[in-house]
CSV table of C-alpha atoms and ligand atoms in Angstrom, one decimal:
chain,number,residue,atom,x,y,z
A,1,UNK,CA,-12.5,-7.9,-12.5
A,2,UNK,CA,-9.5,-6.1,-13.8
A,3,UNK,CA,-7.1,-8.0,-15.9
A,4,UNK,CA,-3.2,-6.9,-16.4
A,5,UNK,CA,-1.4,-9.1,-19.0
A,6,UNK,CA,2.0,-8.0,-19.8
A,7,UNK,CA,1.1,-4.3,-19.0
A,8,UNK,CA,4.3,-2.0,-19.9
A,9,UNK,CA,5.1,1.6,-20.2
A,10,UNK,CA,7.7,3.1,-21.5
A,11,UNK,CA,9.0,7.3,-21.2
A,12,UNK,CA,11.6,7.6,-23.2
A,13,UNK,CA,14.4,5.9,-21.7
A,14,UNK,CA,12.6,5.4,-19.1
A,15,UNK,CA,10.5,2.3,-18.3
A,16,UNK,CA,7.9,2.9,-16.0
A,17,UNK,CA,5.6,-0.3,-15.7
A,18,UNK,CA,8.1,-3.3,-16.5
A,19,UNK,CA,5.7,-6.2,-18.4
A,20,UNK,CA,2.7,-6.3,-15.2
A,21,UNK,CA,0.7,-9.2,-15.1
A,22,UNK,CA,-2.0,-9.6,-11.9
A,23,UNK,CA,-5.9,-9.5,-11.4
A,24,UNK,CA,-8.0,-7.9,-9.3
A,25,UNK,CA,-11.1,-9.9,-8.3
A,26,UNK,CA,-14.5,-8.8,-6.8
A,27,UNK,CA,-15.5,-8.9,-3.5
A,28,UNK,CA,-12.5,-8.0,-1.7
A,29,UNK,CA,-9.9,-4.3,-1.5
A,30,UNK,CA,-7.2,-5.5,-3.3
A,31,UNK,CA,-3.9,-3.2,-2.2
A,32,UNK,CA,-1.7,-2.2,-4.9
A,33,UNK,CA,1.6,-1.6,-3.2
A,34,UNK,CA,4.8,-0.2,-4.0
A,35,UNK,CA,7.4,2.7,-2.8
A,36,UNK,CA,6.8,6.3,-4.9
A,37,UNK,CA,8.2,5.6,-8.2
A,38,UNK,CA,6.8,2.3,-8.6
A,39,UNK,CA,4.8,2.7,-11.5
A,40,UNK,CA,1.3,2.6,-9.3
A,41,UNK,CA,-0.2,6.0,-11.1
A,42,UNK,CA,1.0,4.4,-14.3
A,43,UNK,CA,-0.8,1.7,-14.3
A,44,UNK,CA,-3.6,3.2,-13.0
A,45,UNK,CA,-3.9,5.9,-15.8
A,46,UNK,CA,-3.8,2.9,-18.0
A,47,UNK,CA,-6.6,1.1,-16.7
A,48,UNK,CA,-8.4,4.6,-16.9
A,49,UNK,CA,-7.6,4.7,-20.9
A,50,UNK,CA,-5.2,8.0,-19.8
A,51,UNK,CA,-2.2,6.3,-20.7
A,52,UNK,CA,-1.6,3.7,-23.9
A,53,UNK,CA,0.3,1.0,-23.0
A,54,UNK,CA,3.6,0.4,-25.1
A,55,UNK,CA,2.7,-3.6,-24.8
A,56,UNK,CA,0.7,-5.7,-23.0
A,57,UNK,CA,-3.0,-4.8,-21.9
A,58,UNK,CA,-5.3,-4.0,-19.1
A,59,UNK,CA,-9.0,-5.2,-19.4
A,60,UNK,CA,-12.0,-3.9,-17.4
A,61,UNK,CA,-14.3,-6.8,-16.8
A,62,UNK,CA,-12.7,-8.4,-20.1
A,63,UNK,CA,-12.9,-5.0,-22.2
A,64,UNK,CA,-10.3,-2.4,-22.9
A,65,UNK,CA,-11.3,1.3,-21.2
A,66,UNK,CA,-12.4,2.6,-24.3
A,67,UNK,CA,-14.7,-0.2,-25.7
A,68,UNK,CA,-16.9,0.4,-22.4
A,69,UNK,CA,-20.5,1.5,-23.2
A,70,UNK,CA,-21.0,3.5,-20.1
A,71,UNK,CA,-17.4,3.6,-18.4
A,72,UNK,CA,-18.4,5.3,-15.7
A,73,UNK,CA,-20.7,2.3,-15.1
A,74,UNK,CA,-18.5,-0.2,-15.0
A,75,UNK,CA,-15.2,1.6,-13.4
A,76,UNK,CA,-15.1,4.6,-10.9
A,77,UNK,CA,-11.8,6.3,-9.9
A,78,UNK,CA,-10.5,8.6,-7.5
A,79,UNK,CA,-7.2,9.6,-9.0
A,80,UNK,CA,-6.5,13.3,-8.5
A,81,UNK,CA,-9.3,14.5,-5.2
A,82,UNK,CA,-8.4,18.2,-6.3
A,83,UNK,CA,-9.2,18.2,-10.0
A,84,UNK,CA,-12.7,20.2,-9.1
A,85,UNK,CA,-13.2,23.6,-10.1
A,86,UNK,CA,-12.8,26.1,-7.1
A,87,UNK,CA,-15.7,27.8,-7.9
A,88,UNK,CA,-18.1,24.9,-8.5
A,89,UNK,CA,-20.1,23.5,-5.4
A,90,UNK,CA,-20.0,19.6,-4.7
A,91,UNK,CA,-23.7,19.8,-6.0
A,92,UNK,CA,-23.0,21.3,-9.1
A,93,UNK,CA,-19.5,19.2,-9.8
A,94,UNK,CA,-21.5,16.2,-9.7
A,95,UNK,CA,-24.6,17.0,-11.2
A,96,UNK,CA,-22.5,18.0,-14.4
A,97,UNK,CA,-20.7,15.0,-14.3
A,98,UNK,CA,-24.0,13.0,-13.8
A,99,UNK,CA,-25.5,14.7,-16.7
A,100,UNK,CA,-22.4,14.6,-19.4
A,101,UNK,CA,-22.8,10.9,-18.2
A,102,UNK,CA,-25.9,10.3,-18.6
A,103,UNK,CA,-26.9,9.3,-15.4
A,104,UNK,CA,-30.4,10.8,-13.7
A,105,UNK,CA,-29.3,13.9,-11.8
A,106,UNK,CA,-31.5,12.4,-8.7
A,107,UNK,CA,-28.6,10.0,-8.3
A,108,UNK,CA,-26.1,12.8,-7.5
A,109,UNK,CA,-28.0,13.4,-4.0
A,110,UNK,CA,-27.9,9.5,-3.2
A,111,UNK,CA,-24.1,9.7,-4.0
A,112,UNK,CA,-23.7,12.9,-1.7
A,113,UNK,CA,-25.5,10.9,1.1
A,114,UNK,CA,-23.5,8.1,1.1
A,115,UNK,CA,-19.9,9.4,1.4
A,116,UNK,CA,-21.7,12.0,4.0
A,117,UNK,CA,-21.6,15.9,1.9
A,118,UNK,CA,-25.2,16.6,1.8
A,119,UNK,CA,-24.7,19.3,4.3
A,120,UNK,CA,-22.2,21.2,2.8
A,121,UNK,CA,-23.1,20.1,-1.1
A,122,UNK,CA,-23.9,23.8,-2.0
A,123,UNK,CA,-20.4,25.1,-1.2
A,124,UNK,CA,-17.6,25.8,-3.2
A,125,UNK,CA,-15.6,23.0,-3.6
A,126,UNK,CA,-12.7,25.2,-3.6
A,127,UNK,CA,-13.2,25.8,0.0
A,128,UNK,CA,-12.8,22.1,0.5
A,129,UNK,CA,-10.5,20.5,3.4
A,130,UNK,CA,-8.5,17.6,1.8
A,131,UNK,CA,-10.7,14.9,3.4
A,132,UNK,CA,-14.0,16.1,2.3
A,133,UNK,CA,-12.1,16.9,-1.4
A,134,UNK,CA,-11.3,13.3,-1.2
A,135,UNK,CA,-15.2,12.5,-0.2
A,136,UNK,CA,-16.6,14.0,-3.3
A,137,UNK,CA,-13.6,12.3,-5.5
A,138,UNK,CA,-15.0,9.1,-3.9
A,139,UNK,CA,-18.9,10.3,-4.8
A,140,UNK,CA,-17.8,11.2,-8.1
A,141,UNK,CA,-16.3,7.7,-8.5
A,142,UNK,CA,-19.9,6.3,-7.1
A,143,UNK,CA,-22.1,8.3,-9.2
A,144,UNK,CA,-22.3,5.3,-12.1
A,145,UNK,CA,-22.8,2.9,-9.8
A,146,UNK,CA,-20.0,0.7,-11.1
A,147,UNK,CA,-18.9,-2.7,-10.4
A,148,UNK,CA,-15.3,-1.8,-9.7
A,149,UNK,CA,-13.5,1.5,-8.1
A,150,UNK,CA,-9.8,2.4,-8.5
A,151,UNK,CA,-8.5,4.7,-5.5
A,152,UNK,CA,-5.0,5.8,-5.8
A,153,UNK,CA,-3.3,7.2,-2.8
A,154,UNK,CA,-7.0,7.8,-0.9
A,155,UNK,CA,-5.6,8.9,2.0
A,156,UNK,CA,-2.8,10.7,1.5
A,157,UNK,CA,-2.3,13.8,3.4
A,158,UNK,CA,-5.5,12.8,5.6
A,159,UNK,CA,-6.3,12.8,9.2
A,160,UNK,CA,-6.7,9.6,11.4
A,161,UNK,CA,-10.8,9.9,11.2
A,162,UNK,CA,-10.5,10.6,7.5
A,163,UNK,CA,-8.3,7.6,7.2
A,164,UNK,CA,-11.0,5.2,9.0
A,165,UNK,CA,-13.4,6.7,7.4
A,166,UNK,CA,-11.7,5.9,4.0
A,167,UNK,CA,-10.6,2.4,5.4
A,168,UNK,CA,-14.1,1.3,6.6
A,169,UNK,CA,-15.8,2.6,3.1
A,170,UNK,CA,-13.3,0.8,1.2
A,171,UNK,CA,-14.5,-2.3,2.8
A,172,UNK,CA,-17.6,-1.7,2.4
A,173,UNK,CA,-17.8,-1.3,-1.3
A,174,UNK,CA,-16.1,-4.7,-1.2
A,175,UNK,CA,-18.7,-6.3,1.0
A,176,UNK,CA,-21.2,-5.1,-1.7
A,177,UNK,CA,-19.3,-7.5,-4.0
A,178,UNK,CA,-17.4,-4.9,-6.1
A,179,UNK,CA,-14.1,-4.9,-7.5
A,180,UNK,CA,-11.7,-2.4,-5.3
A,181,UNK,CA,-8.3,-1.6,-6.1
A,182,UNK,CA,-6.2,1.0,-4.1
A,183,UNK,CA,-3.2,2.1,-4.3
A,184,UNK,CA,-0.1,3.3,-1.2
A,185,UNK,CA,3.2,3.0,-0.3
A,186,UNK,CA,2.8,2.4,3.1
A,187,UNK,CA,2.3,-1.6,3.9
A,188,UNK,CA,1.1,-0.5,7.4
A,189,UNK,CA,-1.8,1.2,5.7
A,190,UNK,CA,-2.9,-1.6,3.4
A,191,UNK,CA,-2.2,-3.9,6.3
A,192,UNK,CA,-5.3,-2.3,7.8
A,193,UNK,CA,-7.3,-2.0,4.7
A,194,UNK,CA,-6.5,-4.7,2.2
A,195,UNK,CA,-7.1,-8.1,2.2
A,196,UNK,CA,-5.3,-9.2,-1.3
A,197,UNK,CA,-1.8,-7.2,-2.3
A,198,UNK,CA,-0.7,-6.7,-5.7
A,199,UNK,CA,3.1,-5.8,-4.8
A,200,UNK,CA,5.5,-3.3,-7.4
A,201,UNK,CA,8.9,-2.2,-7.3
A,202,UNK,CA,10.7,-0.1,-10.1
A,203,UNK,CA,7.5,-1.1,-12.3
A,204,UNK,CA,7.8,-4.6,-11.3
A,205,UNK,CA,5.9,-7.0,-9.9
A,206,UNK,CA,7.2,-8.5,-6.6
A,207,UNK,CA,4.3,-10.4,-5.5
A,208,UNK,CA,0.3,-11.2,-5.6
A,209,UNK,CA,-0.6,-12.8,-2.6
A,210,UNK,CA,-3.1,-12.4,0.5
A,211,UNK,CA,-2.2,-9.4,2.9
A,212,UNK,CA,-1.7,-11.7,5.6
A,213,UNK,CA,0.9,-13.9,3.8
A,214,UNK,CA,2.8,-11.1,2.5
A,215,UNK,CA,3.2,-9.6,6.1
A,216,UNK,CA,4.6,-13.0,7.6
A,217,UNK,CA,6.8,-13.7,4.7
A,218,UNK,CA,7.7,-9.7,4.9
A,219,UNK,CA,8.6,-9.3,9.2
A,220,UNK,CA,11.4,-11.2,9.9
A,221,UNK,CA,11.6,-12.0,13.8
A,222,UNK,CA,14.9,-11.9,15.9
A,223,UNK,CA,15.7,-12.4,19.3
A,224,UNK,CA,17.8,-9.7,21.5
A,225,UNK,CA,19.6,-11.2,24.4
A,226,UNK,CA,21.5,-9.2,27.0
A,227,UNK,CA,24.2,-10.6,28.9
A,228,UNK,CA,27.2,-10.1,31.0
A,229,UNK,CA,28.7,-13.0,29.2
A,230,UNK,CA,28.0,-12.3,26.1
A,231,UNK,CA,31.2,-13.5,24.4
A,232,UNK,CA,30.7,-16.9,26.0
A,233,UNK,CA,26.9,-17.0,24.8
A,234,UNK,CA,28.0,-15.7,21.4
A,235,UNK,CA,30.5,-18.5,20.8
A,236,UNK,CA,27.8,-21.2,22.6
A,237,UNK,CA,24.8,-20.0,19.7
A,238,UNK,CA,26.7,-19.8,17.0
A,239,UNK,CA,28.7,-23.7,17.8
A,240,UNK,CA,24.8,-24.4,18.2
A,241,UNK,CA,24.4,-23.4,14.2
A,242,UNK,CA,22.7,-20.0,15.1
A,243,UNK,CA,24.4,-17.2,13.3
A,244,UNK,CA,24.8,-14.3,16.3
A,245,UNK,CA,25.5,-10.4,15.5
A,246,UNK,CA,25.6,-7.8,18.1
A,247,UNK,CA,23.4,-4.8,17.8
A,248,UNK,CA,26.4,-2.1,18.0
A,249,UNK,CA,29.7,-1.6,19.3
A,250,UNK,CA,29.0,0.5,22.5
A,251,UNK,CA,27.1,-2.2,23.8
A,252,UNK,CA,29.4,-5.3,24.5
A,253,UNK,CA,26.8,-7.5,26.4
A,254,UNK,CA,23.7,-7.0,24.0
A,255,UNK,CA,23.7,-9.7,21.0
A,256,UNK,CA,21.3,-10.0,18.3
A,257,UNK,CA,20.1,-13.7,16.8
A,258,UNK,CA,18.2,-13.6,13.6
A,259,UNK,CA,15.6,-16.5,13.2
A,260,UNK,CA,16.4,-17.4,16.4
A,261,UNK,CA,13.7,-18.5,18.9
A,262,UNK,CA,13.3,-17.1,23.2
A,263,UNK,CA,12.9,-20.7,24.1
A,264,UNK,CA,16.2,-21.8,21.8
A,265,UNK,CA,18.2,-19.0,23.4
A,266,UNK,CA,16.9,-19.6,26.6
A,267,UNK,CA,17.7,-23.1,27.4
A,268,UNK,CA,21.2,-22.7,25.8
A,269,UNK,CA,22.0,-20.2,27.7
A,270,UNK,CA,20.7,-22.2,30.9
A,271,UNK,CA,22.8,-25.1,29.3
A,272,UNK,CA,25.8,-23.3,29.5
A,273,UNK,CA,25.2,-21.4,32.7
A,274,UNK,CA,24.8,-18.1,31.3
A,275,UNK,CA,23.4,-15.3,32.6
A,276,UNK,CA,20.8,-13.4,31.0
A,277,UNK,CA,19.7,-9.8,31.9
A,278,UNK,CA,17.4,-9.6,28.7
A,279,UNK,CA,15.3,-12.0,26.2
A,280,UNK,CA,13.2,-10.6,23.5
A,281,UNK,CA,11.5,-11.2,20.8
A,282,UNK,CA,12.0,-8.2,18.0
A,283,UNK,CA,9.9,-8.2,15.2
A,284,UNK,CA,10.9,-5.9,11.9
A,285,UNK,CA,8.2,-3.4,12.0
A,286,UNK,CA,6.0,-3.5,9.1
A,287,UNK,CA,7.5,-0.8,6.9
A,288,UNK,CA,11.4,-2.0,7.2
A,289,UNK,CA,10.4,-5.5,6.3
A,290,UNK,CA,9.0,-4.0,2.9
A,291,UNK,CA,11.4,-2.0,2.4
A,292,UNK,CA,13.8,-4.8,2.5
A,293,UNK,CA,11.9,-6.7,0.1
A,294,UNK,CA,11.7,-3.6,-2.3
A,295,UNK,CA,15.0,-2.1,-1.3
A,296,UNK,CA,16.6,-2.9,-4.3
A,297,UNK,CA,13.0,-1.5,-6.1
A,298,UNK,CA,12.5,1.9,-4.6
A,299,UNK,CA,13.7,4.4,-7.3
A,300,UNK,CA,15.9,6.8,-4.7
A,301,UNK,CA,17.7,4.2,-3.1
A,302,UNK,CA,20.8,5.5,-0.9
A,303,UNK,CA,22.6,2.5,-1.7
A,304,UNK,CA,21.6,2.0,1.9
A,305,UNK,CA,19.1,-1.4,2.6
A,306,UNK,CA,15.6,0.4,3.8
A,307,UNK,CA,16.1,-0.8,7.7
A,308,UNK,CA,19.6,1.0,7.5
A,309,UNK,CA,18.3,4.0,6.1
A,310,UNK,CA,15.7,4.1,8.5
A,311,UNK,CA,18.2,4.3,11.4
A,312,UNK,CA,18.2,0.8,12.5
A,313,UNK,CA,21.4,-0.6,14.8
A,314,UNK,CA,23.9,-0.9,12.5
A,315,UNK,CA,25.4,-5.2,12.8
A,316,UNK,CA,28.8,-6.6,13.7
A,317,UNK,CA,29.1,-9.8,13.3
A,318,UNK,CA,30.4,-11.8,16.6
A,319,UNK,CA,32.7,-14.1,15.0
A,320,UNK,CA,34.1,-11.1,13.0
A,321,UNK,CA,35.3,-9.4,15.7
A,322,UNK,CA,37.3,-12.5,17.3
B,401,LIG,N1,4.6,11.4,-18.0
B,401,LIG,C1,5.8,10.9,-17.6
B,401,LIG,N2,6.9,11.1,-18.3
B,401,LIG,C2,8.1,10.6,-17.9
B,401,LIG,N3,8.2,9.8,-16.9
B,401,LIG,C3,7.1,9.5,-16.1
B,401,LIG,C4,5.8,10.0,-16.5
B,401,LIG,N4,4.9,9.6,-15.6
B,401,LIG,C5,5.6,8.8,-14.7
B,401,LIG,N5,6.9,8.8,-15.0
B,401,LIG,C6,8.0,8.0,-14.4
B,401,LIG,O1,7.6,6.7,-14.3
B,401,LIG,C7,7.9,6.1,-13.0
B,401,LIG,C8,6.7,5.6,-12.3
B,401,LIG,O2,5.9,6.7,-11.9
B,401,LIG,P1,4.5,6.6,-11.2
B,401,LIG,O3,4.0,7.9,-10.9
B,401,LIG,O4,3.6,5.7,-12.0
B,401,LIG,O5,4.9,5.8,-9.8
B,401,LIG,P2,4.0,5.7,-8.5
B,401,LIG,O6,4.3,4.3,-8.0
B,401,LIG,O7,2.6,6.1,-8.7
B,401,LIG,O8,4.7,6.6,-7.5
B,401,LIG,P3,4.2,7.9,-6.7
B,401,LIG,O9,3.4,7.3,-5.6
B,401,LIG,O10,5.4,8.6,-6.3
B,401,LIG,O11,3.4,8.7,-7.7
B,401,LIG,C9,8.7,7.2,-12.3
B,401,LIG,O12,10.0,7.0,-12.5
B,401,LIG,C10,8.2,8.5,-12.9
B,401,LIG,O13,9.1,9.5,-12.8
């Protein structure tokens, strides 16, 4: 289990992890989320004993980093894939780290097996593609055997099968009963991946919850209706106590009704013998919903919300425009 309790960091002026308090427990991938900036690395390189804390603490199965026996034991990380020497193969890499560990060298084979570089463990790692650099960060992670693994940004810069890959080991190392936190900025990705979330913004936390909660709190639904009576329809919903905006200017006879429901829309508009051309459902995809929660977190705002930044309609309100 990992254990923050009023984790902060401070640079300067700057503070970086803003009094953090969550737990990670076994058994499941626990996501740690938050747009770039949000203090993820931070925290990480604080659970790893890289970083000192300027209050607050971060325990390791109840211990601080550097009262672990055998670290490597107890917590394995992939937190920089490319840290390798060039010239070193796979095999070598890890056998050094095995024995400055000291952890039997026959180990480092098992480890090569299991995240699938046997083949190639006798070539330079500098030679590397970024997924199977990130493969022998993950065996390196595995080569204590430890109860809980810490994977920042795993699959960053990787290709869909390297992403499964990453995904479905992940899981698995979870279903084995250890501890796994990982860190993104991409909700879609953890959406996939993790079953608990540990949400940060601007070093913050925002929320500790299931992934599944966080994601129906996080996409607000909508409905679009088209109509060559919109007006009429507008003033109907919004006498009905639905608020009504319209999705832009060019198009008179499309109107927007957040938290509205089809079947809502739908029989008013039967009600009041309006025509419809269009009925939908819209649901905020993924990543503008969490930007919108951490839009006022995400260290190089525009000023703009996330969904406007990312290009959606801009709104004008109906009853505005009368
Ligand atoms: N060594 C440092 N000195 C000064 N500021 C730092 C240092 N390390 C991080 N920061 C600042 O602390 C904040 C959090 O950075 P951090 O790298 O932990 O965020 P992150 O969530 O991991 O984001 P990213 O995914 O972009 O790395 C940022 O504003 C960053 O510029």
């Amino acid at each position: 289990m990992i254990e923050a309790v009023g984790l902060t960091k401070r640079y300067g002026s700057k503070l970086a992890v803003d009094d953090l308090s969550f737990t990670v427990k076994p058994g499941k991938v626990t996501g740690f989320l938050g747009p770039n900036g949000a203090g993820k690395s931070t925290t990480m390189r604080m659970m790893l004993g890289l970083d000192r804390p300027t209050a607050g603490k971060v325990l390791i199965d109840g211990k601080h980093y550097t009262e672990l026996k055998n670290p490597l034991r107890t917590l394995g990380a992939l937190v920089d894939a490319k840290w390798v020497h060039p010239n070193r193969s796979a095999y070598a890499h890890l056998k050094w780290m095995a024995r400055s560990n000291g952890i039997p060298t026959k180990r480092v084979d098992e480890v090569l097996d299991i995240v699938g570089l046997s083949e190639v463990a006798r070539r330079r790692a500098g030679g590397f593609s970024l997924g199977m650099s990130q493969r022998l960060g993950i065996a390196t992670a595995l080569l204590g055997d430890p109860k809980i693994l810490m994977f920042d940004e795993p699959v960053n810069g990787l290709d869909p099968e390297g992403i499964h890959w990453i995904r479905r080991f992940m899981q698995r190392l979870a279903a084995e009963g250890r501890t796994v936190l990982v860190s993104s900025h991409l909700l879609s990705e953890m959406a996939q991946t993790a079953e608990e979330l540990v949400v940060v913004g601007r070093g913050k936390l925002i929320a500790q919850c299931s992934t599944q909660e966080f994601v129906e709190s996080s996409s607000s639904t909508s409905v679009k209706v088209r109509s060559p009576q919109a007006d009429q329809l507008g003033e109907v919903l919004t006498s009905n106590g639905f608020s009504v905006t319209r999705e832009n200017q060019q198009e008179r006879d499309t109107l927007l009704v957040p938290d509205g429901a089809t079947e809502q829309v739908g029989e008013l508009a039967a009600k009041y013998d309006c025509v419809l051309h269009e009925l939908t459902a819209q649901r905020a995809s993924l990543e503008e919903a969490f930007m919108q929660i951490t839009g006022q977190e995400v260290e190089f705002s525009t000023g703009k919300s996330g969904a406007e930044a990312s290009g959606s309609p801009g709104e004008a309100s109906v009853a505005a425009e009368k």
